[in-house]
CSV table of C-alpha atoms in Angstrom, one decimal:
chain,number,residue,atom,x,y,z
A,660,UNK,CA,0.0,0.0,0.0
A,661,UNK,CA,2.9,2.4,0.8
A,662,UNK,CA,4.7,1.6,-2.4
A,663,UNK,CA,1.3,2.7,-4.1
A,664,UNK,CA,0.7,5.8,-2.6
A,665,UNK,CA,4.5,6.6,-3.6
A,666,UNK,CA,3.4,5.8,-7.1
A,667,UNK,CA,0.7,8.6,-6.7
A,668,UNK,CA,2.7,10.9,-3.9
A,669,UNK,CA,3.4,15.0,-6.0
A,670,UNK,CA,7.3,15.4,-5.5
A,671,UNK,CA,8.3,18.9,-4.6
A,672,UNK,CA,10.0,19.3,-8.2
A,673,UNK,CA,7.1,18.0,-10.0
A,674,UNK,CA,4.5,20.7,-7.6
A,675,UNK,CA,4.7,23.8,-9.7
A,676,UNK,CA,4.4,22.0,-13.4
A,677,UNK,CA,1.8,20.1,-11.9
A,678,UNK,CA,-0.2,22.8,-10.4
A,679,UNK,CA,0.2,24.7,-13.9
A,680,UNK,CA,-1.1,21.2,-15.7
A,681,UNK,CA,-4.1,21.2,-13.5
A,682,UNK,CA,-5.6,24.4,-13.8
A,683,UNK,CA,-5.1,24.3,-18.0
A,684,UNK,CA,-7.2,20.8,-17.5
A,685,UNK,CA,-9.4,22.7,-15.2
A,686,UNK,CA,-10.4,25.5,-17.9
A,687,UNK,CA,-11.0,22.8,-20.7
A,688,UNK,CA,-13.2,20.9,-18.4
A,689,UNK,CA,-14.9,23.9,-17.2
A,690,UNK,CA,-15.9,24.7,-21.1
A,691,UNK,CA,-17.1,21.4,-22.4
A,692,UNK,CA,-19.3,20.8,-18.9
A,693,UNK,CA,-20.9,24.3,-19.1
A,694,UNK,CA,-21.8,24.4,-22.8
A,695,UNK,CA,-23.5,20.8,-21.7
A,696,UNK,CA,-25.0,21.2,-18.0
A,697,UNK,CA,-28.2,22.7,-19.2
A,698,UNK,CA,-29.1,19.5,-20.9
A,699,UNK,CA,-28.0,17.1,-18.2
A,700,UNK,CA,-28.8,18.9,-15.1
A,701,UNK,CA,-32.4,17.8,-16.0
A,702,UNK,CA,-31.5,14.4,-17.7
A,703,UNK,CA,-34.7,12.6,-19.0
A,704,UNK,CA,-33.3,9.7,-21.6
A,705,UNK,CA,-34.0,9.7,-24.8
A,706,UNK,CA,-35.2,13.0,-25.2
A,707,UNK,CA,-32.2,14.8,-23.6
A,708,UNK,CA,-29.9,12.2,-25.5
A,709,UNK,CA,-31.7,12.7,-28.5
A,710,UNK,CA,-30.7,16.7,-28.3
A,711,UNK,CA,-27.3,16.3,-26.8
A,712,UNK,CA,-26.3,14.2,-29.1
A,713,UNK,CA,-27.1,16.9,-32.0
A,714,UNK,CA,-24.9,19.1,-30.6
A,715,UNK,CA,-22.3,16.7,-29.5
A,716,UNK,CA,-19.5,16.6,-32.3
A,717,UNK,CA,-16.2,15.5,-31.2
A,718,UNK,CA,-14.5,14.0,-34.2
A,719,UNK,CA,-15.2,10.4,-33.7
A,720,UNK,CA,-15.3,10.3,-30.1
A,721,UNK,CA,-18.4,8.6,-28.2
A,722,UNK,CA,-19.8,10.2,-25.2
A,723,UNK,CA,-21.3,7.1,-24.1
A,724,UNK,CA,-19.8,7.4,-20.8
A,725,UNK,CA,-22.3,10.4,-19.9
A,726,UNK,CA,-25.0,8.2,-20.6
A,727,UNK,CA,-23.7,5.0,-19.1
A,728,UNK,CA,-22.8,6.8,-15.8
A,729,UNK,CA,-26.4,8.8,-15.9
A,730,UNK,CA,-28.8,5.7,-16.0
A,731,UNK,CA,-26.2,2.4,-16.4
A,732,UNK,CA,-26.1,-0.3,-18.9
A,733,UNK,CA,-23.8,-1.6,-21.2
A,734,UNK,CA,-23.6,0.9,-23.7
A,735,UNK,CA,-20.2,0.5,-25.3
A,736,UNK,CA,-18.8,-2.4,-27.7
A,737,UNK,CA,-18.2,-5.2,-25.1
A,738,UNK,CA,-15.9,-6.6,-27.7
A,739,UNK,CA,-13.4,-3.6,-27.9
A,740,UNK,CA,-13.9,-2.5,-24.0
A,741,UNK,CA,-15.1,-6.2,-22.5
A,742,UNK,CA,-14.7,-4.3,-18.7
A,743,UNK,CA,-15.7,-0.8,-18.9
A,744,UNK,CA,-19.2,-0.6,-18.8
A,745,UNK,CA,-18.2,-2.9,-15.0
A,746,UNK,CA,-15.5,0.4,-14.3
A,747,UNK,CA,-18.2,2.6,-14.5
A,748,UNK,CA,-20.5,1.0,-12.2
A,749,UNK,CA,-19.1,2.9,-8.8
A,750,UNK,CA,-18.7,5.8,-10.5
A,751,UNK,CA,-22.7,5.4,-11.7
A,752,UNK,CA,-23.5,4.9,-7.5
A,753,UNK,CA,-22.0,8.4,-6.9
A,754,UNK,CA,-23.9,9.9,-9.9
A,755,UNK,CA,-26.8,8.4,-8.1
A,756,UNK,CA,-26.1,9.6,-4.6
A,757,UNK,CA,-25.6,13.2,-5.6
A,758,UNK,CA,-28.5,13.0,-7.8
A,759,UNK,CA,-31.0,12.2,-5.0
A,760,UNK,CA,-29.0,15.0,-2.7
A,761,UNK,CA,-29.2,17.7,-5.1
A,762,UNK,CA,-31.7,16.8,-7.1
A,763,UNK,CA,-29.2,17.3,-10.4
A,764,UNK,CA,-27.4,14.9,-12.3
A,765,UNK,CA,-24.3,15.5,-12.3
A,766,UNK,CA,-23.0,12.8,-14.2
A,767,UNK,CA,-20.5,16.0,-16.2
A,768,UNK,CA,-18.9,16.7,-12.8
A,769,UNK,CA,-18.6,12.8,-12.4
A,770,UNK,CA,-17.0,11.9,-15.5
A,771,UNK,CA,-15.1,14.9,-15.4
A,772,UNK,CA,-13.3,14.0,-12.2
A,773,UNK,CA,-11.9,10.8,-13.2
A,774,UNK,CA,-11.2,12.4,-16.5
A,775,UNK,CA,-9.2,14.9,-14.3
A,776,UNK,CA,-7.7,12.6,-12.4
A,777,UNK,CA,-6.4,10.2,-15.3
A,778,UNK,CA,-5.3,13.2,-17.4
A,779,UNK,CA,-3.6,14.8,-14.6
A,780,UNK,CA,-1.6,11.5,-13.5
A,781,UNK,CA,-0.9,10.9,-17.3
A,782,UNK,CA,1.0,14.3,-16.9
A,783,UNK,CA,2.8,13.0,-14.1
A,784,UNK,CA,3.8,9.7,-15.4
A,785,UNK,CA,5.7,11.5,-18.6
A,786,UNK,CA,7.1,13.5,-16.6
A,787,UNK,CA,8.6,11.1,-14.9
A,788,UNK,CA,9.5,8.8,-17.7
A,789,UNK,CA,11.5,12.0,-19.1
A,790,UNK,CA,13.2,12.8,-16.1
A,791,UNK,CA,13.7,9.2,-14.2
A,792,UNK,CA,13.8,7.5,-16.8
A,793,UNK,CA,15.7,9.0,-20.0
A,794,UNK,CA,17.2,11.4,-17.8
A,795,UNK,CA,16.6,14.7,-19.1
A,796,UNK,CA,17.0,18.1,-17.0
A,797,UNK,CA,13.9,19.0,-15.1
A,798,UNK,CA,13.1,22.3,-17.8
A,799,UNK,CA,13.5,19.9,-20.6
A,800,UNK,CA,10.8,17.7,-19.1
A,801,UNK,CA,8.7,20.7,-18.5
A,802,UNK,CA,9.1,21.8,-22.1
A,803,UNK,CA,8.7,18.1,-23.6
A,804,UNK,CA,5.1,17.8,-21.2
A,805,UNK,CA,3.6,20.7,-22.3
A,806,UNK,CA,4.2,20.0,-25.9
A,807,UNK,CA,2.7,16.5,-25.4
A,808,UNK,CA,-0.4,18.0,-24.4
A,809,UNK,CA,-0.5,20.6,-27.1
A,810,UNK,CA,-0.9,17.8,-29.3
A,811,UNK,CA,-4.6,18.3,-31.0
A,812,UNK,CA,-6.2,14.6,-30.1
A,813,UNK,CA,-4.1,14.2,-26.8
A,814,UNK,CA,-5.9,17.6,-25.6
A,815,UNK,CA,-9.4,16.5,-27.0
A,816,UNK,CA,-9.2,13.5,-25.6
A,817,UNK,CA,-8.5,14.2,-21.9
A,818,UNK,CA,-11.7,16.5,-22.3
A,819,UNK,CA,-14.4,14.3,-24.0
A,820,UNK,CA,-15.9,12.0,-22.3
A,821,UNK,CA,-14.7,8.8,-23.8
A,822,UNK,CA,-12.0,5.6,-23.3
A,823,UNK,CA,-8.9,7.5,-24.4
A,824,UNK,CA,-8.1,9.4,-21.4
A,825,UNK,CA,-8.5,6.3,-19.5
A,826,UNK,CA,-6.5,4.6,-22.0
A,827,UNK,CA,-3.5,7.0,-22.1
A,828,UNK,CA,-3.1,6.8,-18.2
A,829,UNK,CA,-2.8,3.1,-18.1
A,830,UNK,CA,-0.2,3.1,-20.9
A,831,UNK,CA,1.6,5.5,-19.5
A,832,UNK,CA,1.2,4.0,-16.1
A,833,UNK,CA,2.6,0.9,-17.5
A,834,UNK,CA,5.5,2.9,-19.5
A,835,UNK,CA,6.9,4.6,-15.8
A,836,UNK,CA,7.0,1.4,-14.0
A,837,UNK,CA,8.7,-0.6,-17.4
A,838,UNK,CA,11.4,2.0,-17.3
A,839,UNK,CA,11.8,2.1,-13.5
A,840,UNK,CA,12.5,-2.1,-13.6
A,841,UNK,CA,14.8,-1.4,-16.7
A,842,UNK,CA,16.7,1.4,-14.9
A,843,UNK,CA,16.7,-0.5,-11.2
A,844,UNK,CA,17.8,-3.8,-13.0
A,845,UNK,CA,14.4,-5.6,-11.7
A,846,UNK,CA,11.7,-7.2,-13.1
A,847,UNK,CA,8.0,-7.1,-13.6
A,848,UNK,CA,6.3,-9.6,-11.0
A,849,UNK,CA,3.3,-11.9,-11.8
A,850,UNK,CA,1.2,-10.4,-10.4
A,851,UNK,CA,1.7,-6.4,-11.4
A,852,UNK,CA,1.0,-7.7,-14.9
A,853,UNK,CA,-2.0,-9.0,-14.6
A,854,UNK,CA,-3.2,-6.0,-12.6
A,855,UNK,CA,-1.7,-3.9,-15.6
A,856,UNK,CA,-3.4,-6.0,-18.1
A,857,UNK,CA,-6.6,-6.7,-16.2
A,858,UNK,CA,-7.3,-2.7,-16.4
A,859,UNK,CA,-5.9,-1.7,-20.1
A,860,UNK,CA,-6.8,-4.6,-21.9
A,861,UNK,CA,-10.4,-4.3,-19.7
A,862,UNK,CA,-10.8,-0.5,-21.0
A,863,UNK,CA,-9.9,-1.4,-24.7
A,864,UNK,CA,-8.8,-4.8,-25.4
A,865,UNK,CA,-6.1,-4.0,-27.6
A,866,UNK,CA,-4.0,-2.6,-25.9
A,867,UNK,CA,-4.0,-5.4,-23.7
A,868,UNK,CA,-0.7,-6.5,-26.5
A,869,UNK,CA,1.1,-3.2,-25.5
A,870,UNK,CA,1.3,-4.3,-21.6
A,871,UNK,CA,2.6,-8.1,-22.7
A,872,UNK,CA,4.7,-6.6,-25.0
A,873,UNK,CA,6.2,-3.8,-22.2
A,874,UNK,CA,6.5,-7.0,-19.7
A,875,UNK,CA,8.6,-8.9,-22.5
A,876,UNK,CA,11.0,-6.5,-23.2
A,877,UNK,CA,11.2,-6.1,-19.3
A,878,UNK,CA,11.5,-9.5,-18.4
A,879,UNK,CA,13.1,-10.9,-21.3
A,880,UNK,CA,13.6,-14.3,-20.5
A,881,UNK,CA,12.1,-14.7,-17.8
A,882,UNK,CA,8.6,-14.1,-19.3
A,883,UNK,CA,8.4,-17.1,-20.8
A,884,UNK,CA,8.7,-19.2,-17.7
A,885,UNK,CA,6.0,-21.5,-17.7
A,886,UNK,CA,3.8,-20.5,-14.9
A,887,UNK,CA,4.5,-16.2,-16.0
A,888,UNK,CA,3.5,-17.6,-19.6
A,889,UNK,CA,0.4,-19.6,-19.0
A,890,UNK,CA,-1.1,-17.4,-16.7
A,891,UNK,CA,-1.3,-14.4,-18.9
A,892,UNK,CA,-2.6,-17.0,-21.3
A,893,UNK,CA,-5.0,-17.5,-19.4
A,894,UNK,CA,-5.2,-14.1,-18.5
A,895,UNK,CA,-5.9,-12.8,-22.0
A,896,UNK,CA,-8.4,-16.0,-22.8
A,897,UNK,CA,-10.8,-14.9,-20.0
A,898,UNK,CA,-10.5,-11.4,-21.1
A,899,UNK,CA,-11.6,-12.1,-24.8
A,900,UNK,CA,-14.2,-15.0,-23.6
A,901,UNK,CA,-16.0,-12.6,-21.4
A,902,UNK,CA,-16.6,-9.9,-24.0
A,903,UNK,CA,-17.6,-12.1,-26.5
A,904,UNK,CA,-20.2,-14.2,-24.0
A,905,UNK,CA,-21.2,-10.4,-22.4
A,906,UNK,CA,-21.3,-9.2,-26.0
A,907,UNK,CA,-23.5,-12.1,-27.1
A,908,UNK,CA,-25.9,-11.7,-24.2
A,909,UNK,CA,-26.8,-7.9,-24.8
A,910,UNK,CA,-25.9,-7.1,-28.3
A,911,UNK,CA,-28.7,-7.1,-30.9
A,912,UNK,CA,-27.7,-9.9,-33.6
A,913,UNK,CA,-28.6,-6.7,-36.2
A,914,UNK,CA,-25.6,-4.9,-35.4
A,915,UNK,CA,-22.4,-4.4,-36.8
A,916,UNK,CA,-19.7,-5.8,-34.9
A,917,UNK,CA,-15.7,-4.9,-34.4
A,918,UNK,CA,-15.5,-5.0,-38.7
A,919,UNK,CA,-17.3,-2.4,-39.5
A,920,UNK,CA,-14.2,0.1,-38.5
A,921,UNK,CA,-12.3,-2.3,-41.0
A,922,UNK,CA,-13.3,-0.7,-44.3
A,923,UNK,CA,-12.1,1.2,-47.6
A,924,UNK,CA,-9.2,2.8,-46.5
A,925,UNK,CA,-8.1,6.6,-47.9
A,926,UNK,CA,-5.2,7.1,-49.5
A,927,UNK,CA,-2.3,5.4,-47.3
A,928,UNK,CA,0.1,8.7,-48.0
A,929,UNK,CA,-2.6,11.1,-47.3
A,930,UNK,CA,-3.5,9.3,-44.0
A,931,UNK,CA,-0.2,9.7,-42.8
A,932,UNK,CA,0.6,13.1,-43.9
A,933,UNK,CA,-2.9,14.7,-42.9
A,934,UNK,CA,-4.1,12.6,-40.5
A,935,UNK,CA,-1.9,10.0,-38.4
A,936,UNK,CA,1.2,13.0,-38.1
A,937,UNK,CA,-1.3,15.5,-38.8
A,938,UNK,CA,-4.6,15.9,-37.4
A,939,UNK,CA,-3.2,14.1,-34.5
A,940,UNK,CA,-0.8,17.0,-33.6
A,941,UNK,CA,-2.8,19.8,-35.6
A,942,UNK,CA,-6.5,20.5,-36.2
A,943,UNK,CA,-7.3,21.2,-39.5
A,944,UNK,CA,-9.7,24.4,-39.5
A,945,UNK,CA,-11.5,23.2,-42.2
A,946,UNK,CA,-14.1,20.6,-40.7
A,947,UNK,CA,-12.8,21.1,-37.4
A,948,UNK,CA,-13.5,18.3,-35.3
A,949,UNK,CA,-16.0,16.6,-37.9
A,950,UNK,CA,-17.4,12.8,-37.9
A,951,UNK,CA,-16.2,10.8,-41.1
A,952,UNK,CA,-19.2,8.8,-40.0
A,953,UNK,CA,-21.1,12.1,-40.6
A,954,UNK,CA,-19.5,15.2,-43.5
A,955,UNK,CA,-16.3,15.1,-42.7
A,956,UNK,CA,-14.3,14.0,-45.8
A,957,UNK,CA,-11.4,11.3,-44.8
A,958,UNK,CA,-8.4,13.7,-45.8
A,959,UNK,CA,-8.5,17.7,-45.5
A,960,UNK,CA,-5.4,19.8,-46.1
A,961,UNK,CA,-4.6,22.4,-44.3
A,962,UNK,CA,-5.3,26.4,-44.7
A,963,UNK,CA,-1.6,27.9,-43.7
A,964,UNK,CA,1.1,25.7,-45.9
A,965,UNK,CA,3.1,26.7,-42.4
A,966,UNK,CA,1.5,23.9,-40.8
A,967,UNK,CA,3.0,21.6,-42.8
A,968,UNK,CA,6.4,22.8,-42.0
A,969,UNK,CA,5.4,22.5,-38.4
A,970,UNK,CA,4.9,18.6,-38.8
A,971,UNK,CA,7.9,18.0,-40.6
A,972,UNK,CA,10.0,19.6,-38.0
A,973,UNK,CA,8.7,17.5,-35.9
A,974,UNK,CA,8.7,14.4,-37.8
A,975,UNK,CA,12.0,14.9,-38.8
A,976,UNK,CA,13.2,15.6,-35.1
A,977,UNK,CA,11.2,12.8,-33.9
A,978,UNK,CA,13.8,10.3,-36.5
A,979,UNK,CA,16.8,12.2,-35.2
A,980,UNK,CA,15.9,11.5,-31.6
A,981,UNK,CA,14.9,7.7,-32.3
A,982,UNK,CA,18.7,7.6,-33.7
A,983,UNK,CA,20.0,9.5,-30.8
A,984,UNK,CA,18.5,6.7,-28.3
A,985,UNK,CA,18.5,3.8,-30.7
A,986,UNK,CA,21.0,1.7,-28.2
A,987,UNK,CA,18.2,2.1,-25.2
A,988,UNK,CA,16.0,-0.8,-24.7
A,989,UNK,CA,13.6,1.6,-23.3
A,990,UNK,CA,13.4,3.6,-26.2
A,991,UNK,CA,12.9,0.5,-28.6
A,992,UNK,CA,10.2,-0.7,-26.2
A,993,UNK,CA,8.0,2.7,-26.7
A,994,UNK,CA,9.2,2.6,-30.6
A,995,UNK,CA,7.1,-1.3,-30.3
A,996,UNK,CA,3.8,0.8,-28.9
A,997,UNK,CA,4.1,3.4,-31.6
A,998,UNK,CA,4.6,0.3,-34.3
A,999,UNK,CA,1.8,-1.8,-32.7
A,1000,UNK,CA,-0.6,1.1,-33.8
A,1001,UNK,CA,1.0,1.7,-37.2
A,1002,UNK,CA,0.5,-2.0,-37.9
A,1003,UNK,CA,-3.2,-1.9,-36.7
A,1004,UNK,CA,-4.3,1.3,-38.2
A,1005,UNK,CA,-2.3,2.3,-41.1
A,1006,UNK,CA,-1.7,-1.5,-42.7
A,1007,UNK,CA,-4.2,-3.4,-41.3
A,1008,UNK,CA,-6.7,-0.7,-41.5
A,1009,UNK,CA,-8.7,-0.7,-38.1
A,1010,UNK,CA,-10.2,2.8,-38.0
A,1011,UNK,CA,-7.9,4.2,-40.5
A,1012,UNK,CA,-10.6,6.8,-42.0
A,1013,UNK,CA,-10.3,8.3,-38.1
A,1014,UNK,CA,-6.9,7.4,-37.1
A,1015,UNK,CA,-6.1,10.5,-35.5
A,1016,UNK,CA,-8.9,9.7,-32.6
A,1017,UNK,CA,-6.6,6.5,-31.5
A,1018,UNK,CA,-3.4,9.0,-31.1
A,1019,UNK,CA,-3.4,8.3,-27.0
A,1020,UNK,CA,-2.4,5.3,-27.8
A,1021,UNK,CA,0.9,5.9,-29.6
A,1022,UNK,CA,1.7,9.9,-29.8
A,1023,UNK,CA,3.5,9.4,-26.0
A,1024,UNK,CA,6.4,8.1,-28.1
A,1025,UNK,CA,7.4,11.1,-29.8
A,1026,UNK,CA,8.2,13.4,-26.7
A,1027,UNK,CA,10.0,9.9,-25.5
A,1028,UNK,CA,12.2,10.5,-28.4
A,1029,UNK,CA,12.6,14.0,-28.6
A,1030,UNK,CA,14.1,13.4,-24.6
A,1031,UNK,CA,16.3,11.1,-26.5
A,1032,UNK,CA,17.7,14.2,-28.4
A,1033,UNK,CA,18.0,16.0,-25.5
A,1034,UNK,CA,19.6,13.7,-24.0
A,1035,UNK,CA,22.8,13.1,-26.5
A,1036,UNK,CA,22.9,16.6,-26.4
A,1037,UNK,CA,23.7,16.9,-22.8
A,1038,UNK,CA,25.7,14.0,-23.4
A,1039,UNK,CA,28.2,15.2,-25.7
A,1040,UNK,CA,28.3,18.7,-23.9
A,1041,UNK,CA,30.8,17.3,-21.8
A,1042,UNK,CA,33.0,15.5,-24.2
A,1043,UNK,CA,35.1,18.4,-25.9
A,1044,UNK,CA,35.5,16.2,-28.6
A,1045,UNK,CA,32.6,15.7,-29.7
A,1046,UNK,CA,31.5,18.4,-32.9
A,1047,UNK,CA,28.0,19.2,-31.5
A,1048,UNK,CA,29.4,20.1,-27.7
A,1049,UNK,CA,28.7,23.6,-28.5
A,1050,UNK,CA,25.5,25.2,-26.6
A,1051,UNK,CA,24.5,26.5,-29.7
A,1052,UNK,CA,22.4,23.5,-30.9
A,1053,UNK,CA,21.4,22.8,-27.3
A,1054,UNK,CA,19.8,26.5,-27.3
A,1055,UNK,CA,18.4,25.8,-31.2
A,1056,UNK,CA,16.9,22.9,-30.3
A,1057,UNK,CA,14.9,24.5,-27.0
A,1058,UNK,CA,14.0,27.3,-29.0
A,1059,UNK,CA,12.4,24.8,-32.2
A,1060,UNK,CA,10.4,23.3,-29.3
A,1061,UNK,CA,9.4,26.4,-27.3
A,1062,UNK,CA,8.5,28.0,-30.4
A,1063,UNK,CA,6.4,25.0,-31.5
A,1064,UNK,CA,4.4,24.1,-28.1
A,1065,UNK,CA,3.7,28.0,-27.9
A,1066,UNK,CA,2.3,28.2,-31.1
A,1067,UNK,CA,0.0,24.8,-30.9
A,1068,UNK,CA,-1.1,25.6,-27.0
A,1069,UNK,CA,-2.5,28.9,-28.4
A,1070,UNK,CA,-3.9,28.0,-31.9
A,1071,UNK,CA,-5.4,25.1,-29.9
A,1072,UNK,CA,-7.0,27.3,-27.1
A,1073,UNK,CA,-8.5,30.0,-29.5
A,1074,UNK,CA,-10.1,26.8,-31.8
A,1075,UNK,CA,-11.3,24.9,-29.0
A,1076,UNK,CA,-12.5,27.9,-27.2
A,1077,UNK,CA,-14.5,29.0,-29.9
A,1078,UNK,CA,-15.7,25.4,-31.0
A,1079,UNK,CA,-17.1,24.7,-27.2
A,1080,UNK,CA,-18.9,28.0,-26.8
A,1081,UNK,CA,-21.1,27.4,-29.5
A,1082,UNK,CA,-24.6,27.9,-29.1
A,1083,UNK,CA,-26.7,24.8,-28.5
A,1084,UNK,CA,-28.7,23.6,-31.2
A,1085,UNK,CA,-32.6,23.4,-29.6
């Protein structure tokens, strides 16, 4: 119990960054629950639904959750998410509680406070992994943070009230405690992967892969001792067998099942250019935050031609920091997350029209790698030898990524500000 409060304990060098974190998270919360409270306050399903979901357009997020916690049933794809309608259950008995005390539902404040609290935490944990981990200086991790939440579908997401925020803590969870076992020269017990897997692979069952695949490159050897092996086989079995038996008990044989986000995929150049490096980290203004299930075309371009500079900056220092760290385990273990989701989006073609929503899952790795470049750069400061130990690029390369987390934290405000105080359509 004491090594889990640790886990969760604010350092005095992480209390100021923090502190700044929460109140940003605090304003976006504040502007997505007020444009919404009139409708829930007085929640009578499905007329209220009916009307909030007219006005609800996220991209391709679901706000099932609202729903779910306000009057509780299944609601999502038990296949994809086989335990989170179960997650939301206590979280449904305090909706409940402070809906017979004040006579409101306040499923918004609800949702919004584990929201908070996974977002918030998700801060922490990269903050961490930057500093602990790949060993940058505490302004560097600071910078690298920000930027990471500056990013368009990693600042949606921690808002809306969907899987993803719930998602990105858990991975990063995972991440912090891989790198602390890699750094400390220890391994991942028995029984803190299943606990690991048990809640990703319960919110989304995918990314159950990414916490086996963390614990192998941990473990190494050792995770394929016999007892370690079978029961995460057995693990993952009664994961899968309980959403498909739960899915088969509640689901209406008339509905489309986990294929339908399987389909004709755009253009595999234009996916990755506009939308898996693009919208991901910019919004396009044009359509901003439109459904492809809805008018919103698969690939838009861009207004300012600038913003295409922007992403190959930091494409191109993303590859430069992957080659700076490409002798860290740690590094090639994030580089494995970031592949798992290129492999299931971009060639397999799972939700490749909306890639860009799924960006929690991988988008971690590139501030992982820019640390990386950081890093060598410290490195080789104090080896005279070296032909980059002058300041110079140490100061170029703050100023690239000052420059860039300024510009998307206030492009990002002024669309998102505008977008959420939108008039309600009656």
């Amino acid at each position: 119990m004491a090594r889990l409060f640790n886990l969760f304990r604010i350092r005095r060098d992480e209390l100021l960054p923090a502190l700044v974190a929460l109140l940003v998270m605090l304003v976006f919360h504040y502007l997505i629950i007020s444009k919404f409270y009139c409708l829930f306050a007085d929640y009578y399903r499905p007329e209220t639904w009916r009307t909030f979901m007219r006005n609800f357009h996220m991209s391709g997020f679901d706000p099932i959750t609202y729903d779910v916690v306000s009057s509780w049933r299944m609601g999502y794809n038990i296949i994809r998410h086989p335990l989170l309608p179960f997650f939301m259950l206590p979280l449904w008995a305090v909706n409940q509680l402070l809906w017979w005390l004040t006579g409101v539902n306040c499923t918004q404040f609800v949702v919004g406070a584990l929201l908070l609290f996974c977002s918030f935490y998700s801060f922490i944990f990269l903050h961490r992994i930057l500093r602990e981990v790949v060993g940058v200086s505490l302004a560097v991790a600071n910078l690298l943070t920000a930027l990471f939440f500056a990013f368009a579908y990693v600042l949606v997401a921690i808002i809306v009230p969907d899987h993803f925020c719930l998602s990105l803590f858990l991975l990063l969870l995972t991440l912090y405690r891989a790198g602390i076992h890699l750094r400390r020269g220890t391994t991942f017990s028995l029984a803190e992967v299943l606990l690991l897997f048990f809640f990703t692979a319960g919110v989304t069952l995918s990314n159950g892969l990414l916490v086996l695949w963390v614990a192998f490159m941990v473990n190494k050897r050792s995770f394929f001792r016999r007892r370690f092996l079978l029961s995460i086989i057995a693990a993952g079995c009664l994961m899968l067998a309980l959403g498909l038996v739960v899915n088969k008990l509640v689901s209406d044989p008339r509905d489309k099942q986990v294929t339908e986000w399987v389909d004709e995929r755009p253009p595999l150049m234009g996916t990755v250019i506009e939308n898996f490096f693009g919208e991901s980290i910019q919004l396009h203004r044009k359509h901003i935050l439109g459904d492809v299930l809805v008018t919103r075309p698969a690939i838009v371009a861009y207004t300012w031609k600038a913003q295409y500079a922007v992403e190959a900056v930091l494409v191109a220092l993303w590859l430069l920091g992957v080659w700076c760290g490409r002798r860290s385990r740690y590094l090639w273990l994030v580089m494995g997350c970031m592949g798992y989701s290129v492999l299931l989006h971009l060639i397999v073609g799972f939700a490749a029209n909306e890639v860009y929503i799924m960006a929690c899952h991988w988008i971690y790795a590139l501030p992982i790698c820019y640390a990386y470049l950081f890093a060598s750069l410290q490195f080789c400061k104090n080896h005279p030898s070296s032909t980059i130990a002058s300041p110079f690029w140490g100061r170029l390369e703050g100023a690239i990524f000052f420059a860039i987390t300024a510009y998307l934290w206030i492009y990002h405000s002024i669309l998102l500000y505008r977008y959420l105080t939108w008039p309600l359509i009656k």
